[in-house]
Coordinates of C-alpha atoms and ligand atoms in Angstrom, one line a residue:
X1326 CA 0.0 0.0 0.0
X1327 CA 1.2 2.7 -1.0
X1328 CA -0.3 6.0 1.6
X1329 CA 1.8 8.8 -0.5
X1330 CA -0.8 8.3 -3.0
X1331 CA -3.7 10.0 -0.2
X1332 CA -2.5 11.6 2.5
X1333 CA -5.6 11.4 4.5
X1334 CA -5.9 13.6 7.9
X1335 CA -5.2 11.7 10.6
X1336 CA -7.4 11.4 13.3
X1337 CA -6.3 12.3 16.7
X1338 CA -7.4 9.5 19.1
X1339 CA -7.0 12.1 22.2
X1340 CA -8.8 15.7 23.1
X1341 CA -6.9 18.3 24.6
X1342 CA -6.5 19.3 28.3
X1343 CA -3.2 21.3 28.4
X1344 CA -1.9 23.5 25.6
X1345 CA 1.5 25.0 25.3
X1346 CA 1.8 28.5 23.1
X1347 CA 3.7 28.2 20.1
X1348 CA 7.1 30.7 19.4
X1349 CA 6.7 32.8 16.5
X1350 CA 10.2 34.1 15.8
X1351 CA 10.5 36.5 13.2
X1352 CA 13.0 36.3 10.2
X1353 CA 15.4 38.4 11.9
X1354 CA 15.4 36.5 14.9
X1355 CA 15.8 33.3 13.1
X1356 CA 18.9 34.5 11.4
X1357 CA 20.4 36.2 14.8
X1358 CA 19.7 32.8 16.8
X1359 CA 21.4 30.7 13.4
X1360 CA 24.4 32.9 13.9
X1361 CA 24.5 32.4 17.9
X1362 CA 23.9 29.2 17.5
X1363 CA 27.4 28.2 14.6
X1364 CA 24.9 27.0 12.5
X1365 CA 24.0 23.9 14.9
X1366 CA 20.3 23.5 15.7
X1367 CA 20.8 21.5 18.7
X1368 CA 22.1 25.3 20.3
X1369 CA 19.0 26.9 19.3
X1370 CA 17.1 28.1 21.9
X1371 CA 13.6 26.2 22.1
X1372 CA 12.3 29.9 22.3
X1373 CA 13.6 30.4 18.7
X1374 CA 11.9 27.0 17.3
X1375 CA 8.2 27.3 15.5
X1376 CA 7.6 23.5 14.8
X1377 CA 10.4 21.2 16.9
X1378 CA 10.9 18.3 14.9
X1379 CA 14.8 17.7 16.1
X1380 CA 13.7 14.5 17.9
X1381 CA 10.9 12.4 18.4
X1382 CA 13.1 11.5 21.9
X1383 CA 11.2 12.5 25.2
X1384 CA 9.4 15.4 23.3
X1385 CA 6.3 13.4 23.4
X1386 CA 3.1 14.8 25.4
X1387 CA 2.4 12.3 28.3
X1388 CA -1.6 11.1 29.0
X1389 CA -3.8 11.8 31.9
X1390 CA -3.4 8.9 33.3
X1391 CA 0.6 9.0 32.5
X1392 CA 0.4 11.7 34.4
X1393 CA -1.6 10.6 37.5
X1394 CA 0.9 7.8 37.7
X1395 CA 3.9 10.6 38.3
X1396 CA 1.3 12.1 40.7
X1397 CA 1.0 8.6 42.3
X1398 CA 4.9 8.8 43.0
X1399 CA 6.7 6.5 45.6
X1400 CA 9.6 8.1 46.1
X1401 CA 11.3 6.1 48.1
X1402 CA 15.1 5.4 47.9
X1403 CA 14.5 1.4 47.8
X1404 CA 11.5 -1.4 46.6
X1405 CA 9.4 1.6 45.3
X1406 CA 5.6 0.4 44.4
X1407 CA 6.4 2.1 41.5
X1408 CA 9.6 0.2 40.3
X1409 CA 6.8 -2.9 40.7
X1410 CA 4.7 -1.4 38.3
X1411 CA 7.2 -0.7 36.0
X1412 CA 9.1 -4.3 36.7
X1413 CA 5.9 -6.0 36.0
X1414 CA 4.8 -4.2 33.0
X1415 CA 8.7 -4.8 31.1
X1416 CA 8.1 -8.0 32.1
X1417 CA 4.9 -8.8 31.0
X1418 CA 5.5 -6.9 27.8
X1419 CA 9.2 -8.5 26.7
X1420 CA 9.0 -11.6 29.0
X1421 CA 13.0 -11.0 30.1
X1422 CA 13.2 -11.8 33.4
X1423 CA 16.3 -9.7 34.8
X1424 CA 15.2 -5.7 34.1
X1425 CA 17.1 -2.8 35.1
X1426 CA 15.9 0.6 34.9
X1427 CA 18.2 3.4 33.6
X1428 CA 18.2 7.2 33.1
X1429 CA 17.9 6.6 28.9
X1430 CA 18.8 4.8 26.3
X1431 CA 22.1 5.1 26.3
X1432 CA 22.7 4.6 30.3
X1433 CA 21.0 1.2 29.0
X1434 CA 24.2 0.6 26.2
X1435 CA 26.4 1.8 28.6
X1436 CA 25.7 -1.0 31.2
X1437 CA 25.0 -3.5 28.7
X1438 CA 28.8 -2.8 26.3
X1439 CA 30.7 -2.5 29.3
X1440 CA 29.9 -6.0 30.5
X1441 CA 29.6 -7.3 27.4
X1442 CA 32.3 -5.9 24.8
X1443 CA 36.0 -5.1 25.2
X1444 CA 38.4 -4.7 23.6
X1445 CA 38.8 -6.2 20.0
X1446 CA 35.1 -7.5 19.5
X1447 CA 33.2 -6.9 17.1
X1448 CA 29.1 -6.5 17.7
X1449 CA 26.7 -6.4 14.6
X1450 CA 24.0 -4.4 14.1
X1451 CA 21.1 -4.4 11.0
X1452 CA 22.6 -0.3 12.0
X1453 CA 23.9 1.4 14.5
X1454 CA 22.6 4.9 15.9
X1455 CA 25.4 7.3 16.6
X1456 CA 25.1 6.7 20.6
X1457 CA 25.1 2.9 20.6
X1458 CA 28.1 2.9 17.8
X1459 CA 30.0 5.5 20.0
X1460 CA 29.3 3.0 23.4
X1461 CA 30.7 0.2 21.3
X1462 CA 33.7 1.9 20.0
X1463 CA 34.3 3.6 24.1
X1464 CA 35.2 -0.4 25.0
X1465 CA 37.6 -0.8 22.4
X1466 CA 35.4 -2.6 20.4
X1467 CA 33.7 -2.4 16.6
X1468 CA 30.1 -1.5 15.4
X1469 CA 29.5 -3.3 12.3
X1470 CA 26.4 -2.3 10.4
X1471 CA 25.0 -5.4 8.4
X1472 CA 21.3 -4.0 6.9
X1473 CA 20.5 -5.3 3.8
X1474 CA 21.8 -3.4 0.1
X1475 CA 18.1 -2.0 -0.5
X1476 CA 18.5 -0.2 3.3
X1477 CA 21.1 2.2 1.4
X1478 CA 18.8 2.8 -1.3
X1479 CA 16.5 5.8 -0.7
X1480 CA 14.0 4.7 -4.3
X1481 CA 13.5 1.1 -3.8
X1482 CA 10.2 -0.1 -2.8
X1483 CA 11.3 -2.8 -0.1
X1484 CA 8.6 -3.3 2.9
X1485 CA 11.5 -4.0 5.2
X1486 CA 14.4 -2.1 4.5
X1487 CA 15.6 -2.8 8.3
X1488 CA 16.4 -6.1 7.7
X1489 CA 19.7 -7.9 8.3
X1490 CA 21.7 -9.2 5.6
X1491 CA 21.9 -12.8 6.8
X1492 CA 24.0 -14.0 4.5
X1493 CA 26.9 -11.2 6.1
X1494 CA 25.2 -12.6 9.5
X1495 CA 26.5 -15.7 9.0
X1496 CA 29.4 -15.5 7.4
X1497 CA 30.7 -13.1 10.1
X1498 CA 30.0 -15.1 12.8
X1499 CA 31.1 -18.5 11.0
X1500 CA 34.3 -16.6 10.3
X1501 CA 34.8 -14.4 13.9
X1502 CA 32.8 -16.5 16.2
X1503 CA 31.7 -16.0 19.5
X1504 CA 34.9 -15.1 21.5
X1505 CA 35.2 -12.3 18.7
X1506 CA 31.0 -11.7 18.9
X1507 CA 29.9 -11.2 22.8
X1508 CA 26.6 -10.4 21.6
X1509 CA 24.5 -9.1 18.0
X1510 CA 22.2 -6.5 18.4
X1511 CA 19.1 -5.4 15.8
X1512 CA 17.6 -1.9 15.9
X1513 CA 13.5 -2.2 15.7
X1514 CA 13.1 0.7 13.9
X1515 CA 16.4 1.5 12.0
X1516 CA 16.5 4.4 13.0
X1517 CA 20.0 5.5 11.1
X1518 CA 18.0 3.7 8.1
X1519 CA 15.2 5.7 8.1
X1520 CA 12.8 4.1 10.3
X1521 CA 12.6 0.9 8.2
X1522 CA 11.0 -2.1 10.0
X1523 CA 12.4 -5.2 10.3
X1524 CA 10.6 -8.4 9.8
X1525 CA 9.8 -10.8 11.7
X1526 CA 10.9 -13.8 9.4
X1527 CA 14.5 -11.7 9.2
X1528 CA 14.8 -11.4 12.8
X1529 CA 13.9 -15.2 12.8
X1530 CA 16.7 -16.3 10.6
X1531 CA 19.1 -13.7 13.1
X1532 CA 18.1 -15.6 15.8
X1533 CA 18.7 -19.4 14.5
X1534 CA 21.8 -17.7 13.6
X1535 CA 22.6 -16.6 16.4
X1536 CA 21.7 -19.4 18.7
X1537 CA 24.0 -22.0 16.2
X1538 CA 26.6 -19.9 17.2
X1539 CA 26.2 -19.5 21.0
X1540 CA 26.0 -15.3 20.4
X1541 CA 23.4 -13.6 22.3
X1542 CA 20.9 -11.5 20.5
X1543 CA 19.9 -8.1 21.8
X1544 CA 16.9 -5.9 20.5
X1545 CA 17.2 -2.1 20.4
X1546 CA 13.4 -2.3 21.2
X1547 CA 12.9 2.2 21.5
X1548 CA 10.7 1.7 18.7
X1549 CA 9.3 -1.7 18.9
X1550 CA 6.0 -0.5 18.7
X1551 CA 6.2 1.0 15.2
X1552 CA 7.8 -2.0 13.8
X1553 CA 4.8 -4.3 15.3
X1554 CA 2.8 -1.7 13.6
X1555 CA 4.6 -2.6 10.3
X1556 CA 4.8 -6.2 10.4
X1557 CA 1.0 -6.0 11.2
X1558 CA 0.5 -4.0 7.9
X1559 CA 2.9 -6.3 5.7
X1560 CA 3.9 -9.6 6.8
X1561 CA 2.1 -12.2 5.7
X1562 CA -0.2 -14.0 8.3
X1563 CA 0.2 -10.6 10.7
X1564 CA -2.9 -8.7 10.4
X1565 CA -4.8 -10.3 12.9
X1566 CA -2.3 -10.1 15.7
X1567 CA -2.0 -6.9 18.2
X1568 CA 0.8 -4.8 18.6
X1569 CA 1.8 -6.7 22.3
X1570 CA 1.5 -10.1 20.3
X1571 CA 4.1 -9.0 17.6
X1572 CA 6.3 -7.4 19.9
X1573 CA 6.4 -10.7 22.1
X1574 CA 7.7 -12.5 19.0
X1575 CA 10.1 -11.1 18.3
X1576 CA 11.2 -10.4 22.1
X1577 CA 10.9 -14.4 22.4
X1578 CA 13.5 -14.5 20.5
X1579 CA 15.7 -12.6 22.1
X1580 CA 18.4 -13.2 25.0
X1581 CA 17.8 -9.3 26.3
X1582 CA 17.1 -5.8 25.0
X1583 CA 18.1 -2.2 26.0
X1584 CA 15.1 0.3 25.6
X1585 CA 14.8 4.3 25.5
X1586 CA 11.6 4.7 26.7
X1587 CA 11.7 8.2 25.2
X1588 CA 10.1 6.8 22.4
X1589 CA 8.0 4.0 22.4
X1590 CA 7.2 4.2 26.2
X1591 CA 5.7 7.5 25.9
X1592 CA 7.7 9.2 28.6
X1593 CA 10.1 12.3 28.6
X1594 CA 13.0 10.6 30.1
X1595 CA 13.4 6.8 31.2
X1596 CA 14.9 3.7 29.7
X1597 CA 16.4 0.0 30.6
X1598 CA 18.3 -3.2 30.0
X1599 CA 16.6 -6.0 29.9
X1600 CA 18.2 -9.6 29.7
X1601 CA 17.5 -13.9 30.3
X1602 CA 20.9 -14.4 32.0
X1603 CA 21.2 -14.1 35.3
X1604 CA 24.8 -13.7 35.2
X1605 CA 24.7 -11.3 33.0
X1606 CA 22.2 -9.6 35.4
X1607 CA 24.0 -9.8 38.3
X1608 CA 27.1 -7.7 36.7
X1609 CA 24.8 -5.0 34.5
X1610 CA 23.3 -4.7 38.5
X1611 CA 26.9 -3.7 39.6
X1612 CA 27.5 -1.7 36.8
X1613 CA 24.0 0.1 37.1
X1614 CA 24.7 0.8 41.1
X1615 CA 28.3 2.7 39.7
X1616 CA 26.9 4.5 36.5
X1617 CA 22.7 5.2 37.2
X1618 CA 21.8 4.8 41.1
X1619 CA 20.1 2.0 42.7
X1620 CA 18.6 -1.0 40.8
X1621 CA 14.6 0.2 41.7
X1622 CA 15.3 3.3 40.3
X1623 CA 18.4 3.5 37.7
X1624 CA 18.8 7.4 37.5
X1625 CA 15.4 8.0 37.4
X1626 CA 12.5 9.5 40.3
X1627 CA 10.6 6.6 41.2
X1628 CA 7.4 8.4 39.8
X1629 CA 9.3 8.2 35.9
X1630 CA 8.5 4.5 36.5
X1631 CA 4.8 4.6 37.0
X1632 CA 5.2 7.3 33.6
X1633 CA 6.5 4.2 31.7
X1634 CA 4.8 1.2 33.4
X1635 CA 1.8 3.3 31.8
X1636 CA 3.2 4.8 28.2
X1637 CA 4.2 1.1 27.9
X1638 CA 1.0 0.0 27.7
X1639 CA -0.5 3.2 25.7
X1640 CA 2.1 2.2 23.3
X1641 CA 0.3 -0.5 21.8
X1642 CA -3.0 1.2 21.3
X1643 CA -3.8 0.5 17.5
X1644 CA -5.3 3.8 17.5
X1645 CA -2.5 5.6 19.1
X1646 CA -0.3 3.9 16.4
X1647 CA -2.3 4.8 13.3
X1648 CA -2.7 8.0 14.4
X1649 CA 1.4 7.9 14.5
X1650 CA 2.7 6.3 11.8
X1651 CA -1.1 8.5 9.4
X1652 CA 0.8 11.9 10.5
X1653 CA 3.9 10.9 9.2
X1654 CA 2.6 9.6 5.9
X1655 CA 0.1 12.7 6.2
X1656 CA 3.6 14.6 6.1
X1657 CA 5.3 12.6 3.1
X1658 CA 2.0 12.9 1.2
X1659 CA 2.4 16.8 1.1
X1660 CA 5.8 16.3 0.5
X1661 CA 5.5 14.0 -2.7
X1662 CA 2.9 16.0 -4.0
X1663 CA 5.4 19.2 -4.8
X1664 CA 8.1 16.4 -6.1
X1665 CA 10.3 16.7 -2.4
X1666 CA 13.0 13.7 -2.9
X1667 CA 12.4 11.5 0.2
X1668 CA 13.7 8.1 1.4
X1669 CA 10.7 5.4 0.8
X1670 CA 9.0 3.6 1.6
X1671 CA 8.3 6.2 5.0
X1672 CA 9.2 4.8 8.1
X1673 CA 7.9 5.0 11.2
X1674 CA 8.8 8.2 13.3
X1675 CA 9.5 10.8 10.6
X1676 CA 10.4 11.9 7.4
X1677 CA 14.5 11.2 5.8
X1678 CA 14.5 13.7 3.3
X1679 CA 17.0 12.7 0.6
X1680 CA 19.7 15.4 0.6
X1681 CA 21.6 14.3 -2.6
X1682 CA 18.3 14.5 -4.5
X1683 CA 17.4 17.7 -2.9
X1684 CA 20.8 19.6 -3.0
X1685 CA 22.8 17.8 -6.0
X1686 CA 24.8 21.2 -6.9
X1687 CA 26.4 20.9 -3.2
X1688 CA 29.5 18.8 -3.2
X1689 CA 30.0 16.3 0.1
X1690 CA 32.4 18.6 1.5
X1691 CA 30.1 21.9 2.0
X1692 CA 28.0 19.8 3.9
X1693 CA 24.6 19.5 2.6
X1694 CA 22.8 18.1 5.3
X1695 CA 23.9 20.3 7.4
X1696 CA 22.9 23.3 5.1
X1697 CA 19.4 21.7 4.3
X1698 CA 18.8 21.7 8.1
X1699 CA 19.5 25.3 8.5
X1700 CA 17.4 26.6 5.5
X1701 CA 14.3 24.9 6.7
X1702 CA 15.2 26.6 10.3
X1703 CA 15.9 29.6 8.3
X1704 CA 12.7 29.7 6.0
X1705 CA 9.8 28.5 9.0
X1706 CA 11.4 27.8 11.8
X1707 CA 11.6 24.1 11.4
X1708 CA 14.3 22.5 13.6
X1709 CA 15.1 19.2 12.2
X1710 CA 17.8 16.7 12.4
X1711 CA 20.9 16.0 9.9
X1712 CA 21.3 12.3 9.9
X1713 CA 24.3 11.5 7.7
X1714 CA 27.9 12.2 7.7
X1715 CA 27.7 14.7 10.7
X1716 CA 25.9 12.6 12.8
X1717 CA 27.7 9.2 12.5
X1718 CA 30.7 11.5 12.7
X1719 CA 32.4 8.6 9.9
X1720 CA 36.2 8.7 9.5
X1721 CA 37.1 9.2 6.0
X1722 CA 36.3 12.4 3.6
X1723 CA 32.7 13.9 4.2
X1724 CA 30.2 12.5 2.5
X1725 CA 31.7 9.0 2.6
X1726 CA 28.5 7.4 4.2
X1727 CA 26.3 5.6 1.6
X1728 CA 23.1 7.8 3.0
X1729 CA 22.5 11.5 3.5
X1730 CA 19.4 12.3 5.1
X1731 CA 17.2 14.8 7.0
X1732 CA 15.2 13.4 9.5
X1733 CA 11.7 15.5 10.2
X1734 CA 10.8 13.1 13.4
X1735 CA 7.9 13.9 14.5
X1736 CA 7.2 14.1 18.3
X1737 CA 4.5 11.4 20.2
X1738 CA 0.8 13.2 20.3
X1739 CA 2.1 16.9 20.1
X1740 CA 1.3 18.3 16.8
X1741 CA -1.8 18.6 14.7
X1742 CA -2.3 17.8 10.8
X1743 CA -1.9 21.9 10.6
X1744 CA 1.1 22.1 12.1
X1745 CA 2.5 19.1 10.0
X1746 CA 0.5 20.4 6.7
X1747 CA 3.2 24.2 7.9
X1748 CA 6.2 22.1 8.3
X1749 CA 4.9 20.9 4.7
X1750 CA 4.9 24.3 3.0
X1751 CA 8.4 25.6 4.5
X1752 CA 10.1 22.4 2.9
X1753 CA 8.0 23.0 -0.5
X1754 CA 9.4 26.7 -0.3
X1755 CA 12.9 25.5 0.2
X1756 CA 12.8 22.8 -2.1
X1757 CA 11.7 25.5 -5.1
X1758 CA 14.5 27.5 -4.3
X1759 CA 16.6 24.8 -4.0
X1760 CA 19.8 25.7 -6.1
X1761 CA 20.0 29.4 -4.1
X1762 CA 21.0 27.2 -1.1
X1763 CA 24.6 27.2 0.2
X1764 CA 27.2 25.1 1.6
X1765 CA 28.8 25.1 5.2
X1766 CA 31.7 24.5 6.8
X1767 CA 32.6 22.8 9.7
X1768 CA 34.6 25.5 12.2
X1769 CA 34.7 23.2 15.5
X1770 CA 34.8 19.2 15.6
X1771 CA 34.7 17.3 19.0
X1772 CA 36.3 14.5 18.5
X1773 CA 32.8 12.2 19.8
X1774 CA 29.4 12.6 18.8
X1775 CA 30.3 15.3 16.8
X1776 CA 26.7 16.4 15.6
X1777 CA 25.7 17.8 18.8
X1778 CA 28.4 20.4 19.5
X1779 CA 30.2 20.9 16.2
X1780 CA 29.8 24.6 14.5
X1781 CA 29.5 25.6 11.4
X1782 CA 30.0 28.9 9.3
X1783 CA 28.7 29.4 5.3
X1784 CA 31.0 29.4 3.2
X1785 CA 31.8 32.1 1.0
X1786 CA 29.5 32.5 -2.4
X1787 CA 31.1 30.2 -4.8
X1788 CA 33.3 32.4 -7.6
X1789 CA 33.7 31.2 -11.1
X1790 CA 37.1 30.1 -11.8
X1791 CA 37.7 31.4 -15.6
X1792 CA 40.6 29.1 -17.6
X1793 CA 43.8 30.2 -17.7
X1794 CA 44.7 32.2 -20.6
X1795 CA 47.4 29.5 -22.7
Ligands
LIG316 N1 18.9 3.6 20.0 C1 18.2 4.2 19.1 C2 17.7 3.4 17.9 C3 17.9 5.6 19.2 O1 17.1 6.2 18.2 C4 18.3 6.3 20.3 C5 18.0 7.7 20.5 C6 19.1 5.6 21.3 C7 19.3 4.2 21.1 C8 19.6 6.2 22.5 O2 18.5 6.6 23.4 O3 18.5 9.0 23.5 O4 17.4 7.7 25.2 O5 19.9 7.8 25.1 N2 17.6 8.4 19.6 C9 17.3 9.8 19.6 C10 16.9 10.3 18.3 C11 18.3 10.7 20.3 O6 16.8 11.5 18.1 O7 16.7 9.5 17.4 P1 18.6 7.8 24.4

């Protein structure tokens, strides 16, 4: 099915009850906060942002009764009621019987890397996001992204372009084994990828795979949701399971997970490790007590908990979800319409425009993500996300990763189909002026992570170089 063809308005399945005013900067104030900023989005002030649509990452808008649980806080230091709640919902949810809360997503790879990888191994990945690759390479050790060809290809029509390339799979861990391999991991979305789905037939084949070989298998389950909602939609023999049923086969499956609950659990802040080895329990546990707090509250106030015991459950609302995954087709369908280059099929939390389709007269090294981002700041107000080069801060020359994208993610029950049709017209009015926009250039680079703190400056209007007079 293909929803680009009729972007129909999504329904909200929720009224209002709280509403939060909007920032209208004006044109001059966008270009004095671009300037204070070095051309980096993430130092905007949120004062200075019309539509936010950096991160679909905590920005969601929590329930009523998400927000009656925080009210219901225990805040005690040890065996909170609401680390119970929270316990039993993971646990009915995933089935993994050892889970540990953390402050995020990453407190969660933390743990999990630094019992599991060292120095010298090598963990796979259908593909890494930038904080799990950066975990894996702070023990010594090597992310190795193993998504199918068609996952690198912005045109194809592939239902599940998160899929692992088994055939790499296996020869990998035929050829490294499992002194080399502490554990595999597969992202549910990819969200490097676009927000592709995996299937469950691939993640299947991972974990016969996997078990041969005596590797664990660990699911990047923050948007396990989305991808239930995809298998529902496509795989064969799906559509008449819920979202918890899907999401239990493929967690099944599984030796453990890590979690941000900032997206799929519905919550602002929150996340865990999950695992089926008590061994492996006992020293995430130890590492938890060093790096988070203690292990009924991870980092977090015990009232977070009752916040994602409940968003957990929200989560799998087939309403909820349609509503979701309409408003990001909703967006795409505006976009096709007006001939916006996009990677498809859409995926599950945003749209990826397709930067070397949108700015081809850049060259890899004046940055055109980066410049894309900033002109849609500059033109609306529109904060979104470059997810390319900058952001997987690659060694090599810029523009050496296969896929350079803009990610408009859109944020959990926030926005309405007016805002999204807005966010719709400032990309339309960038895209028509297209070949005015100009390249950057990189003025600071942290050595980590670079896409969060690195500046930026234009560079200077390019000047024709005439031929030398023989
Ligand atoms: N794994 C995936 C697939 C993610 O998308 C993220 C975060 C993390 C792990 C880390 O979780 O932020 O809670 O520490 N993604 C955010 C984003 C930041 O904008 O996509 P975290």
């Amino acid at each position: 099915m293909t929803a680009l063809e009729s972007p129909a308005l999504p329904f909200e399945p929720y009224k209002t009850k709280v509403v939060e005013r909007i920032p209208n900067p004006s044109r001059e104030d966008r270009e004095r906060a671009l300037e204070r900023a070095g051309f980096n989005l993430f130092n905007l002030r949120s004062a200075d942002v019309r539509i936010d649509l950096l991160t679909d990452s905590g920005t969601g808008a929590m329930s009523d009764r998400q927000w009656s649980a925080i009210m219901l806080g225990d805040e005690s230091y040890a065996g909170s009621r609401n680390f119970a709640e929270f316990e039993s919902a993971v646990r009915e949810l995933t089935g993994f019987p050892h889970i540990l809360p953390t402050h995020q997503g990453r407190g969660a790879e933390n743990l999990l890397f630094s019992v599991l990888a060292s120095e010298g191994s090598i963990v796979p990945n259908n593909m890494h996001f930038d904080t799990t690759q950066a975990h894996v390479r702070h023990q010594g050790a090597e992310p190795r992204n193993l998504a199918i060809a068609a996952a690198y290809d912005p045109e194809s029509d592939v239902p599940f372009k998160g899929n692992v390339d088994v055939d790499r799979l296996a020869e990998l861990l035929a050829t490294a084994g499992p002194h080399r391999v502490p554990l595999a991991m597969v992202t549910l979305t990819n969200n490097s990828g676009a927000g592709q789905p995996v299937s469950l037939a691939n993640f299947r084949a991972v974990a016969g795979l996997c078990r041969a070989q005596g590797v664990p298998l660990y699911v990047d389950m923050c948007r396990w949701a989305e991808n239930a909602y995809f298998v529902r939609e496509r795989e064969p023999g799906m559509a008449s399971r819920s979202i918890a049923e899907i999401g239990r086969a493929f967690f099944d499956l599984a030796d453990g997970a890590t979690m941000s609950a900032k997206k799929d659990g519905l919550v602002n802040i929150g996340g865990f490790v999950a695992t089926r080895d008590g061994r492996v329990a006992e020293r995430l546990k130890e590492a938890l007590i060093l790096f988070e707090g203690f292990p009924t509250y991870g980092g977090l106030a015990r009232r977070d908990l009752g916040a994602i015991a409940v968003g957990l459950e929200e989560a799998t609302d087939l309403d909820y979800l349609e509503h979701r995954i309409g408003q990001v087709r909703y967006l795409a369908g505006r976009l096709d319409a007006v001939g916006v280059p996009m990677f498809k099929p859409i995926g599950g939390h945003g749209v990826y425009l397709d930067v070397r389709r949108f700015l081809p007269h850049l060259a890899a090294d004046e940055l055109p993500g980066q410049a894309l981002v900033v002109e849609l700041y500059r033109e609306g107000g529109v904060r979104a996300v470059e997810v390319g080069s900058i952001m997987f801060g690659d060694p090599g020359p810029p523009g050496a990763r296969s896929l350079e994208l803009v990610r408009l993610a859109i944020p959990r029950r926030v926005y309405s189909a007016s805002h999204l049709a807005y966010v719709a017209d400032v990309v339309g009015r960038v895209y028509a002026r297209r070949d005015a926009v100009r390249g950057l250039t990189m003025t600071y680079r942290p050595e980590r992570l670079p896409h969060f703190t690195a500046r930026f400056a234009p560079v200077s209007p390019a000047v024709e170089v005439l031929p030398r007079p023989a």
